[in-house]
Short mmCIF file of C-alpha atoms and ligand atoms in Angstrom, two decimals:
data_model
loop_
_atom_site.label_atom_id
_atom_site.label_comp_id
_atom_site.label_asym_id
_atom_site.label_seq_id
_atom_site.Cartn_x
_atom_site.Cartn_y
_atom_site.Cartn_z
CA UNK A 1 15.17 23.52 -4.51
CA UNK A 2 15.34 20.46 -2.20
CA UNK A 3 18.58 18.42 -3.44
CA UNK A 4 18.60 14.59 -2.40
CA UNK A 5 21.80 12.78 -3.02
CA UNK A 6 21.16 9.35 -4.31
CA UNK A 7 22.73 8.13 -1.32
CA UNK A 8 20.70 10.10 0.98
CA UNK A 9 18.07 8.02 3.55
CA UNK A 10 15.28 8.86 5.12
CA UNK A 11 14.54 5.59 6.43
CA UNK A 12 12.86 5.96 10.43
CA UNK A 13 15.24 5.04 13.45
CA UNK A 14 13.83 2.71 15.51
CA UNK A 15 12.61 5.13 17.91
CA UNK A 16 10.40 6.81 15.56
CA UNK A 17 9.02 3.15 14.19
CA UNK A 18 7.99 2.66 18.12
CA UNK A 19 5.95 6.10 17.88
CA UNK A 20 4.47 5.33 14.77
CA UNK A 21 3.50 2.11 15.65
CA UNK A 22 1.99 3.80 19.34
CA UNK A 23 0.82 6.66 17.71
CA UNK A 24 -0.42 5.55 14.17
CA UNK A 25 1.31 8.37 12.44
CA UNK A 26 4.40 10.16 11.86
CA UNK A 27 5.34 13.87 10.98
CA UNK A 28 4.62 16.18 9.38
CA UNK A 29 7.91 15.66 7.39
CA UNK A 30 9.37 17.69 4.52
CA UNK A 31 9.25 16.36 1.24
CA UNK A 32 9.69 19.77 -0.71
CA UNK A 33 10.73 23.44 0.56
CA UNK A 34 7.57 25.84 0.34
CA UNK A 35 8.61 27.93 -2.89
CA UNK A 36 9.15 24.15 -5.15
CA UNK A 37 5.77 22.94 -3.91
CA UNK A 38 4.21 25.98 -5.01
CA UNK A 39 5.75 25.83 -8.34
CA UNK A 40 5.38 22.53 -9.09
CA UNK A 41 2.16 22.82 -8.52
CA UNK A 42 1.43 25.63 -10.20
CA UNK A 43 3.01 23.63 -13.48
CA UNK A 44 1.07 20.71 -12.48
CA UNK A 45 -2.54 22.03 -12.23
CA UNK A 46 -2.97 23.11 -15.59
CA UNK A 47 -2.52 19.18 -16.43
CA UNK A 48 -4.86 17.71 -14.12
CA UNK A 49 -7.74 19.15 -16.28
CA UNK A 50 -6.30 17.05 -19.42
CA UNK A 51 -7.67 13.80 -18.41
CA UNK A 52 -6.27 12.16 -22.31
CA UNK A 53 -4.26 9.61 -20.91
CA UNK A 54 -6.04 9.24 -17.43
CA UNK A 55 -6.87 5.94 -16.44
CA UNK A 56 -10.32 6.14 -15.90
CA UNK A 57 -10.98 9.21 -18.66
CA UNK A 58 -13.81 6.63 -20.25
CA UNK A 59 -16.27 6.32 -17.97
CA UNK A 60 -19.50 8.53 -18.34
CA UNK A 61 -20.87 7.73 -14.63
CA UNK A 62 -17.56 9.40 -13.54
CA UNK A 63 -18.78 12.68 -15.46
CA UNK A 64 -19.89 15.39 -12.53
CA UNK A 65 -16.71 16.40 -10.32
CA UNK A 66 -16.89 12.98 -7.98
CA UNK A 67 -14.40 12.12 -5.50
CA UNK A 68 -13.67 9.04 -8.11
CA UNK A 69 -12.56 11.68 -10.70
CA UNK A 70 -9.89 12.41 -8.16
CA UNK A 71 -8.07 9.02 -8.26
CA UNK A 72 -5.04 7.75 -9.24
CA UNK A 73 -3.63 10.81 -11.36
CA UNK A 74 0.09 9.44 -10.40
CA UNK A 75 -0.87 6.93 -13.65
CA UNK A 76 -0.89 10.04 -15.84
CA UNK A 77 0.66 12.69 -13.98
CA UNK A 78 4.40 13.02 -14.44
CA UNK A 79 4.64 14.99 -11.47
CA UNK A 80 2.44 13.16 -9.59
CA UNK A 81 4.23 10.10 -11.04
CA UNK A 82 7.31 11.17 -9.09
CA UNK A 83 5.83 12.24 -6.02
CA UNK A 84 5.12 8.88 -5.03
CA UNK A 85 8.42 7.74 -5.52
CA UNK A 86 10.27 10.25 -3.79
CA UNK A 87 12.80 8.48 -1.00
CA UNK A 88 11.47 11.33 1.70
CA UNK A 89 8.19 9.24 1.21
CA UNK A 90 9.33 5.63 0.19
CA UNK A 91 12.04 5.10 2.83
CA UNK A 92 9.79 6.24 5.76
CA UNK A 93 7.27 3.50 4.10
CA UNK A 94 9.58 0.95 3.94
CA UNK A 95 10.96 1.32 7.69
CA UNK A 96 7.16 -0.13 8.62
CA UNK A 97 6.28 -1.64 5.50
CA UNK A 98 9.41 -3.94 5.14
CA UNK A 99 11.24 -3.54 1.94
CA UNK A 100 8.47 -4.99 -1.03
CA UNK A 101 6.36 -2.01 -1.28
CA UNK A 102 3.42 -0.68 -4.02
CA UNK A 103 1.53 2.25 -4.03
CA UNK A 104 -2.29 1.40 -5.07
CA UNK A 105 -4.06 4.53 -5.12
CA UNK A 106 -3.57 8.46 -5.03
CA UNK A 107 -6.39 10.59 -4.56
CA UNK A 108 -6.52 14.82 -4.39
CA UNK A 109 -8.75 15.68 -1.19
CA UNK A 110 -9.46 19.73 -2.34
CA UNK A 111 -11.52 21.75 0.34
CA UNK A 112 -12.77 24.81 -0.85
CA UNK A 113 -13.78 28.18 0.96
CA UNK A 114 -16.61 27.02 2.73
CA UNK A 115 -16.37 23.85 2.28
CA UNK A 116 -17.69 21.27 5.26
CA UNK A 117 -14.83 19.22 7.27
CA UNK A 118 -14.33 15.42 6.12
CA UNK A 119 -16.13 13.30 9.02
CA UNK A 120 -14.14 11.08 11.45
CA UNK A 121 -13.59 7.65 9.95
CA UNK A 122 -11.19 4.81 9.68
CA UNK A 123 -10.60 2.55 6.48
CA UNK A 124 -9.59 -0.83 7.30
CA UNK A 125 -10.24 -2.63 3.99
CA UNK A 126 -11.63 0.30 2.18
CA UNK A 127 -14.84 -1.20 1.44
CA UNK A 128 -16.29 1.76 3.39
CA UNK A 129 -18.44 3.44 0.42
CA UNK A 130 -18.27 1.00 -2.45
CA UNK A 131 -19.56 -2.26 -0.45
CA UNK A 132 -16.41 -4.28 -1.74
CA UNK A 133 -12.99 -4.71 0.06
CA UNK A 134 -10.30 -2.57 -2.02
CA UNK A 135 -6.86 -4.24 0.08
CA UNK A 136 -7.25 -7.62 1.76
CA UNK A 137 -4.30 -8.32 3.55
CA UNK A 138 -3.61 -12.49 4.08
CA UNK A 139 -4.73 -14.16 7.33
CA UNK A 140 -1.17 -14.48 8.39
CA UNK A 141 -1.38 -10.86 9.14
CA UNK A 142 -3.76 -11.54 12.16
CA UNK A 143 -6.71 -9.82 11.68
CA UNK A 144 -4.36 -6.28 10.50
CA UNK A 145 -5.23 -4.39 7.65
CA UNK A 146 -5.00 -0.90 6.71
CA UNK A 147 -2.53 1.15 4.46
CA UNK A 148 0.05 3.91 4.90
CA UNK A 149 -1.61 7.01 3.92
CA UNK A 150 1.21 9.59 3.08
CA UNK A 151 -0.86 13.18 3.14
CA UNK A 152 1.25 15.72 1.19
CA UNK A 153 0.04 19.26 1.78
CA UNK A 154 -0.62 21.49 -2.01
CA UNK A 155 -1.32 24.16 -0.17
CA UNK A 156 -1.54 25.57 3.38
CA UNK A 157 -3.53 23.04 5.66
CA UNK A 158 -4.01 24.69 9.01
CA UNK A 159 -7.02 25.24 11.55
CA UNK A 160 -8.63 28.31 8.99
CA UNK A 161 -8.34 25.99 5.48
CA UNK A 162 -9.28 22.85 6.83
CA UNK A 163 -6.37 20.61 8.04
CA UNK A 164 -6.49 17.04 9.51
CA UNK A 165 -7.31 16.56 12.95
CA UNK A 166 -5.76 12.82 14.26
CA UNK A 167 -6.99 10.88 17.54
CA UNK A 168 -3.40 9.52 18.17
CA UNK A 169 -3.49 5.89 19.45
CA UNK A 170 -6.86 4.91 18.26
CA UNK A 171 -5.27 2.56 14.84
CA UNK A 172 -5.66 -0.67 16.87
CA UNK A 173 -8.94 -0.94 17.65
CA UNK A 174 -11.61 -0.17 14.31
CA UNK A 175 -14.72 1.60 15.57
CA UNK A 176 -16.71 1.29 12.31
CA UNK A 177 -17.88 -1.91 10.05
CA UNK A 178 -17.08 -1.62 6.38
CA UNK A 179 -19.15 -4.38 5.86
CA UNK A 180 -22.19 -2.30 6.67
CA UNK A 181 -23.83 0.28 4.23
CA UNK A 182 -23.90 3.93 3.85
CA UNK A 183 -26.49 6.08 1.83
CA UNK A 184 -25.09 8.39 -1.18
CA UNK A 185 -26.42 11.61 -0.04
CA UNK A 186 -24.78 14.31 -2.17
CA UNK A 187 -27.49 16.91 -1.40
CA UNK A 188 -26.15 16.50 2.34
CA UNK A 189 -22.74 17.91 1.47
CA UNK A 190 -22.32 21.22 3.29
CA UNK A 191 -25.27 21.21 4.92
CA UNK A 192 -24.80 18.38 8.15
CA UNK A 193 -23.31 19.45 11.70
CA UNK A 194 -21.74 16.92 14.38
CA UNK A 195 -21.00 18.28 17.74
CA UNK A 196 -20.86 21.82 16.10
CA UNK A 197 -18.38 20.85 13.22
CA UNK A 198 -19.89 21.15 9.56
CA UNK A 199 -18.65 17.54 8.94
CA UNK A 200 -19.44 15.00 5.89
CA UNK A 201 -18.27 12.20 4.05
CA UNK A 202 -18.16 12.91 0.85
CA UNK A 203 -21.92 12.78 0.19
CA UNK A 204 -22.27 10.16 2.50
CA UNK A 205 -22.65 9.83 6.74
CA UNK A 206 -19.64 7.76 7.80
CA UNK A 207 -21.53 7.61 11.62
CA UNK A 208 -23.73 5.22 9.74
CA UNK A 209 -21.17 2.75 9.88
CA UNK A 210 -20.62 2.60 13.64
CA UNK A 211 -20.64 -0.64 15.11
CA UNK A 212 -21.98 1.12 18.04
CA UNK A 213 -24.64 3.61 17.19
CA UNK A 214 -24.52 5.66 20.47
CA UNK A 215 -20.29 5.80 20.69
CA UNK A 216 -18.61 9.48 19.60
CA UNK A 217 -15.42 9.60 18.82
CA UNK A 218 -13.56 11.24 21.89
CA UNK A 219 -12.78 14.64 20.32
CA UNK A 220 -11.27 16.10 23.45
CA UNK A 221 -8.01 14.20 22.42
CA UNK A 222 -8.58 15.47 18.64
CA UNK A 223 -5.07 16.82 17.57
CA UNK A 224 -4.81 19.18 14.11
CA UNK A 225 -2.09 18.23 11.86
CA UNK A 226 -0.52 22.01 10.32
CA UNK A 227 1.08 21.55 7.49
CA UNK A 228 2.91 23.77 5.17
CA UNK A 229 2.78 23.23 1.65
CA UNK A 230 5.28 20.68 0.70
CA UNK A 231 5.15 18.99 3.88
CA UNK A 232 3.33 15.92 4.30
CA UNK A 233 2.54 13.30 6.82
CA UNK A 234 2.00 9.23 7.02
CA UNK A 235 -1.01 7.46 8.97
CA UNK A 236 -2.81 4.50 9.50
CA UNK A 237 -5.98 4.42 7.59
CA UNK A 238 -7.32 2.54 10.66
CA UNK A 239 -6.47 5.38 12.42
CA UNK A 240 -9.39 7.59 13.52
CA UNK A 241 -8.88 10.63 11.66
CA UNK A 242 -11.21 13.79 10.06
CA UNK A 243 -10.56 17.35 9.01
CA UNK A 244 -11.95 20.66 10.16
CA UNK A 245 -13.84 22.63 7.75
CA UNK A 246 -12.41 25.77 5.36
CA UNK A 247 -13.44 28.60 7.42
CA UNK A 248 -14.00 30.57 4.11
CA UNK A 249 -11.29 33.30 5.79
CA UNK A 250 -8.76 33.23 3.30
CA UNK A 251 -9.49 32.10 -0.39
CA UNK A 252 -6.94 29.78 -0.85
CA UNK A 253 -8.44 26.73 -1.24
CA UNK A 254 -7.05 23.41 1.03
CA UNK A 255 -5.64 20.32 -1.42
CA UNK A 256 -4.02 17.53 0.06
CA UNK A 257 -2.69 14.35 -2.13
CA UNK A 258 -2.96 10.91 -0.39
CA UNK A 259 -0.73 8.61 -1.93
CA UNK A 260 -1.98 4.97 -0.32
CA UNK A 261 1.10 1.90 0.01
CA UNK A 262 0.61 -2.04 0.92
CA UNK A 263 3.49 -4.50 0.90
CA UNK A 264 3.38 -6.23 -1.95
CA UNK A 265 1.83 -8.84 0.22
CA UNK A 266 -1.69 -7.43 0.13
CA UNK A 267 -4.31 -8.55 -2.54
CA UNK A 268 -5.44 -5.06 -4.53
CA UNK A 269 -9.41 -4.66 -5.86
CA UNK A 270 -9.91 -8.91 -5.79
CA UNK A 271 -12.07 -10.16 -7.81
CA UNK A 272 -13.19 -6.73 -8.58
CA UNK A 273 -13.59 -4.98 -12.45
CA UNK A 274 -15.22 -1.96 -11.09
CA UNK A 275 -15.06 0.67 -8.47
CA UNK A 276 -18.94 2.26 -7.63
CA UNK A 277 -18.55 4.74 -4.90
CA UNK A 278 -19.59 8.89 -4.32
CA UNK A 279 -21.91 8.71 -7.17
CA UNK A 280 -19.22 7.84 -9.56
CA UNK A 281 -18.14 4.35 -11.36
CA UNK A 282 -15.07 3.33 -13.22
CA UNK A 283 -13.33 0.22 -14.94
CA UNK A 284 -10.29 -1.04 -13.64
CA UNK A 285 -9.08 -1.81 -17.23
CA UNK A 286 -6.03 0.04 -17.34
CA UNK A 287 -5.15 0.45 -13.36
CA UNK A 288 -1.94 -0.98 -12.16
CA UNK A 289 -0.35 -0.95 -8.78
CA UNK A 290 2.97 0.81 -8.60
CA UNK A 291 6.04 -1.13 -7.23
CA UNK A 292 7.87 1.87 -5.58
CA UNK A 293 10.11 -0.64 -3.37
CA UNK A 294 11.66 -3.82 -3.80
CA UNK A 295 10.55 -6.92 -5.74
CA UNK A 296 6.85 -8.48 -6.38
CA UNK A 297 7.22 -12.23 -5.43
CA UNK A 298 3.53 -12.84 -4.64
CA UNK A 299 2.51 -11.58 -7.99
CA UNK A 300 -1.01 -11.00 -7.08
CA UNK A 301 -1.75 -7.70 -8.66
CA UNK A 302 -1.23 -6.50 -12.37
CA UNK A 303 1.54 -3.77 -11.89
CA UNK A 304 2.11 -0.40 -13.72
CA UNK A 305 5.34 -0.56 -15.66
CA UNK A 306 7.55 2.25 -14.81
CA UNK A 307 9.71 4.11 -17.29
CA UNK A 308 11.99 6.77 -16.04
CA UNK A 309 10.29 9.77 -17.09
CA UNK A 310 6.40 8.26 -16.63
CA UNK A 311 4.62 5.62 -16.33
CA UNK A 312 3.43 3.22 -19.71
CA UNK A 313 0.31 1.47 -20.48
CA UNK A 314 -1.28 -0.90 -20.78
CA UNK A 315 0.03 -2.73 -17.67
CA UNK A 316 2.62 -5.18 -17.89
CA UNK A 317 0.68 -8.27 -16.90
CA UNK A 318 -2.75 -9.47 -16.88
CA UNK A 319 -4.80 -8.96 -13.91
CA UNK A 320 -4.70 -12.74 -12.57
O1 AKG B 1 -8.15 15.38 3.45
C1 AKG B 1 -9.16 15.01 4.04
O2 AKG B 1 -10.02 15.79 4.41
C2 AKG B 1 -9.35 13.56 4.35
C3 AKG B 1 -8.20 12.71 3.98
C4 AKG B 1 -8.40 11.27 4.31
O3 AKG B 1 -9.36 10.88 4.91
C5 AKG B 1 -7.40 10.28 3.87
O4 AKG B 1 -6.40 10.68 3.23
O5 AKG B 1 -7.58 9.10 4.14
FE1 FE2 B 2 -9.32 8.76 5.26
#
């Protein structure tokens, strides 16, 4: 079992904050050895289907297995519930995030044997397939958005069960308008080729939001990301970024966890009750942010309260 002394850091040298900030990612790192990952998932699984305490377990439009069903477990998920805490994750965060840190969304990305490639994107505010900014960093940011994604491998994630290709470099610049619209499509899924990849968005086109029409991404400079299970790694979301399809040649299916972190700076879902996106539609009710790092002096989003052992609701302050 990986041991972590309380004392131990993992916080970047300065080095590798220069090559994340070139690069727009970092890793893959090790946040459990290959035997614990498989056995705490193996525990973990058989909760995911109990969705009692879930967050969004209410909603009928979420009934149907949408990519909204997938979010935010880490609110009822003990395991999960750690996971984003852990200091292999949080300190790396913090060496680019600055100390005042929450983590506002989780979400499982499964590919199963067969299943098409996710299509080359970048999320700036995250309004991408819902229409409505998720994060809105403040002005005084200068125009930079974004979160830390930290992608923590379930399972095996190489070139046969679908892992994530990066174009390093490209987190600067965004190629896409999340102001624009995309077209729900789930009859699409599995079906659509780009440049010979079976590629998708989740039931949607994500070329459909290219501010130039005739631009490709330039694939040539594509890199995969292998990761074993337990490792994980941390991107931009305004980096441009995909994953190949499952080849179908083993039967292991592919599941990544994205856990998603903001300084406490950034403004979470303003001015927004509900999230419509990938056919599905849930109240934010009962979601909180998590404060993994530091203090909340802006006090802009309603918070999760953390216990020890998991995390309580209803959140500890109204949304303001
Ligand atoms: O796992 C995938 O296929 C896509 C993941 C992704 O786009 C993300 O974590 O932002
Ligand atoms: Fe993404």
């Amino acid at each position: 079992m990986t041991r972590t002394s309380a004392n131990q850091t993992f916080a970047m040298t300065a080095a590798e904050v220069a090559d994340f900030r070139r690069d727009g990612f970092f890793g893959p790192f090790q946040v459990y050895e290959i035997d614990e990952m498989r056995q705490n998932w193996r525990r973990a699984r058989l909760q995911i289907l109990d969705r009692s305490k879930a967050v969004y377990r209410d909603d009928a439009a979420m009934a149907g297995n949408t990519n909204i069903a997938n979010y935010d477990r880490h609110l009822d998920m003990e395991f999960l519930a750690r996971h984003i805490t852990r200091p292999e994750i949080v300190h790396r965060v913090t060496s680019v995030l600055g100390p005042d840190v929450l983590c506002w969304r989780t979400e499982f990305f499964p590919k199963y044997p067969g299943d098409e490639g996710t299509d080359w994107h970048q999320a700036d505010t995250f309004a991408n397939a819902s229409g409505t900014p998720q994060i809105v960093w403040p002005d005084a940011a200068g125009g930079y958005g974004g979160t830390i994604t930290v992608w923590t491998a379930f399972t095996e994630a190489n070139e046969q069960t679908g892992c994530l290709q990066f174009i390093p470099g490209t987190h600067e610049e965004m190629f896409y308008d999340e102001t624009r619209r995309m077209d729900y499509q789930p009859d699409s899924i599995n079906s659509v080729s780009k440049t010979g990849v079976r590629r998708g968005f989740f039931g949607y086109d994500y070329r459909q939001l290219q501010k130039n029409p005739d631009w490709q991404p330039d694939e040539s400079r594509a890199v995969p990301m292998v990761m074993r299970p337990g490792e994980a790694i941390m991107f931009w979301s305004t980096l441009m970024h995909a994953s190949l399809p499952h080849s179908g040649a083993t039967d292991e299916m592919r599941l990544g966890f994205a856990a998603r972190y903001v300084p406490t700076v950034v403004r979470v879902y303003p001015d927004t009750e509900e999230i419509e996106e990938y056919g599905g539609k849930v109240r934010l009710d009962r979601y909180g942010a998590v404060l993994v790092a530091g203090h909340d002096e802006y006090g802009h989003n309603r918070l999760a309260e953390q216990t020890t052992r998991e995390f309580r609701f209803p959140p500890s302050s109204p949304p303001c």
